[in-house]
Each structure stands twice: as structure tokens, then as C-alpha cells.
PDB file of C-alpha atoms in Angstrom:
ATOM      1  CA  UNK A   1       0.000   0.000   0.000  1.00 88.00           C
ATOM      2  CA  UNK A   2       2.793   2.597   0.998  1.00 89.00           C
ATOM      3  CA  UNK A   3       4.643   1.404  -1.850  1.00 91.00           C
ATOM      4  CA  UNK A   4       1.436   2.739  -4.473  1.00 91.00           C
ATOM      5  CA  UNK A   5       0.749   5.611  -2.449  1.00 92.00           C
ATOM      6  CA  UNK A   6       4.997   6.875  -3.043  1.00 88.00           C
ATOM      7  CA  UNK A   7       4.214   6.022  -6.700  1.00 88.00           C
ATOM      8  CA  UNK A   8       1.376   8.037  -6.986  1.00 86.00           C
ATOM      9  CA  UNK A   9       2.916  11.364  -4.894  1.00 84.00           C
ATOM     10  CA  UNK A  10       5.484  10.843  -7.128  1.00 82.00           C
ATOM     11  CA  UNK A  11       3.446  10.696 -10.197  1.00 80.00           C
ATOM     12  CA  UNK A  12       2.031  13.861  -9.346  1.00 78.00           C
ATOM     13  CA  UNK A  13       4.561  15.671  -8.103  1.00 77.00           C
ATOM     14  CA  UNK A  14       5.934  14.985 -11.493  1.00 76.00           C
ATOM     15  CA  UNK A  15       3.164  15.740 -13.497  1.00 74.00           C
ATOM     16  CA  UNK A  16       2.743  19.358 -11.443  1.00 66.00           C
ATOM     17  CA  UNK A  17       6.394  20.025 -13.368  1.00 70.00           C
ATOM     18  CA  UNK A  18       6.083  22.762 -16.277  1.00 69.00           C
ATOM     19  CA  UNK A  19       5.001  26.100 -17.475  1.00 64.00           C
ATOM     20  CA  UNK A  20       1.736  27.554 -16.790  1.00 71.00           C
ATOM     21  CA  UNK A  21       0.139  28.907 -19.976  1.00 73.00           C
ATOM     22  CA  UNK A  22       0.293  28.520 -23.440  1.00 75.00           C
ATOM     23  CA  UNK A  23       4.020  27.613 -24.573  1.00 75.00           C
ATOM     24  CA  UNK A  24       6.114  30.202 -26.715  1.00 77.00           C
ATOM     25  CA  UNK A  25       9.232  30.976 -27.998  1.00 78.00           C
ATOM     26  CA  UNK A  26      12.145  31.673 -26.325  1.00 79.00           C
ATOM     27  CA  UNK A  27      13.596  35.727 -27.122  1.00 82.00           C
ATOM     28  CA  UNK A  28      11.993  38.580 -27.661  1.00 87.00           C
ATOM     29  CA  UNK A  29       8.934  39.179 -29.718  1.00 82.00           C
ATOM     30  CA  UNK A  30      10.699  41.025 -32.873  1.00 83.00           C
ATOM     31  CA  UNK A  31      13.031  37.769 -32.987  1.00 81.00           C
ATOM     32  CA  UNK A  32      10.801  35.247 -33.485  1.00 79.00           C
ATOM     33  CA  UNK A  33      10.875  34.075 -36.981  1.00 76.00           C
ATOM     34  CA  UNK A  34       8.620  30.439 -36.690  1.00 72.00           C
ATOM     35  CA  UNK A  35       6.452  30.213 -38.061  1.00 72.00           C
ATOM     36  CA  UNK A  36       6.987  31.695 -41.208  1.00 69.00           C
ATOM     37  CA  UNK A  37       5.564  31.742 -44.544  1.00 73.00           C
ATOM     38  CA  UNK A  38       6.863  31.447 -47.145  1.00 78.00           C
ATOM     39  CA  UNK A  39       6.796  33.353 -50.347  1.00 84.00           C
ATOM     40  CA  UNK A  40       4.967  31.952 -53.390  1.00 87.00           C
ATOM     41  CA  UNK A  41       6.702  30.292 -56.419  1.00 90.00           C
ATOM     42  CA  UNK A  42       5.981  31.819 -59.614  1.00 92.00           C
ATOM     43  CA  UNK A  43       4.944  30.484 -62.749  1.00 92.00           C
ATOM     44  CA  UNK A  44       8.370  29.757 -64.120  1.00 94.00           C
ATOM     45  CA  UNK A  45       9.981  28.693 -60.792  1.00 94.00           C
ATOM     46  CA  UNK A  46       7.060  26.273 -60.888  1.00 94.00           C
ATOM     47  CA  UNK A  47       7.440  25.093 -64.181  1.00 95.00           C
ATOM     48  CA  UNK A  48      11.313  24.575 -64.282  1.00 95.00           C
ATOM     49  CA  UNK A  49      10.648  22.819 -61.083  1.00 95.00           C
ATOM     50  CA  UNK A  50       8.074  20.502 -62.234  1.00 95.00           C
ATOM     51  CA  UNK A  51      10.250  19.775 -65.362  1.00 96.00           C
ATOM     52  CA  UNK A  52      13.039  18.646 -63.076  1.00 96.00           C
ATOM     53  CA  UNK A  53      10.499  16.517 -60.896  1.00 95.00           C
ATOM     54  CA  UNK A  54       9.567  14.790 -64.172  1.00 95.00           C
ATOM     55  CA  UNK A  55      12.743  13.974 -65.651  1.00 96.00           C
ATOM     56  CA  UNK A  56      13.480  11.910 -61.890  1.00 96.00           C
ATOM     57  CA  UNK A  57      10.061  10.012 -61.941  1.00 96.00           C
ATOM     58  CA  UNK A  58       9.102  12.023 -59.173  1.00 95.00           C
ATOM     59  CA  UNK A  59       5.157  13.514 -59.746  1.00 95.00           C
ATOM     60  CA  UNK A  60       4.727  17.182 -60.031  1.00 94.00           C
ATOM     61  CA  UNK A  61       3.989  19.594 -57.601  1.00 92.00           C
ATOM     62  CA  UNK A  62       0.181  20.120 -56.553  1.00 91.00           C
ATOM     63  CA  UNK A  63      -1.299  23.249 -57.969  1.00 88.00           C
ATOM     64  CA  UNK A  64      -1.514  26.115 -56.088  1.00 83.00           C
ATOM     65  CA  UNK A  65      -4.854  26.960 -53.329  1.00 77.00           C
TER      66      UNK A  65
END
């Protein structure tokens, strides 16, 4: 009994561990750079890339949303 009682203060001692609150970087605001987007590919960077894709059996990309 003493032995499941030490497991289970220990449990939640361990499980009381941790930040409160949502997480977030680490730094200050300005220096956050995740998540980032990314910009978009144009036309011709698309279609020399899905040329390449092709000639390596690989499919092409997915159109663009």
C-alpha cells in the first residue's frame, strides 16, 4: 500500500512540473521568426521545377490553393 501511495505522490509531483500557460518561444517578440511563410513560387519557378520533378520520376507539384 505505501509502496502505491509513493508512486502516486510521485506521479504527481511529477506531473505538477512545467510552465503555466500557453508555450512560446524563447527571445523577444521582434526575434521570433517560426512560423513563417513562405513566399509563393511563380509560374516559371514552378514550371522549371516541375520539369526537373519529371525527368526523376518524381510527380509534379500540386497546384496552387
Amino acid at each position: 500500500m505505501r509502496r502505491i501511495t509513493a508512486l502516486a505522490l510521485a506521479g504527481l509531483a511529477l506531473a505538477a512540473c512545467g510552465r503555466v500557460g500557453p508555450p512560446r518561444p524563447p527571445g523577444p517578440q521582434e526575434a521570433i521568426t517560426f512560423p513563417r511563410s513562405y513566399p509563393a513560387l511563380t509560374a516559371e519557378e514552378r514550371a522549371e521545377i516541375n520539369a526537373r520533378r519529371v525527368s526523376q520520376g518524381l510527380p509534379p507539384l500540386p497546384p496552387p490553393r
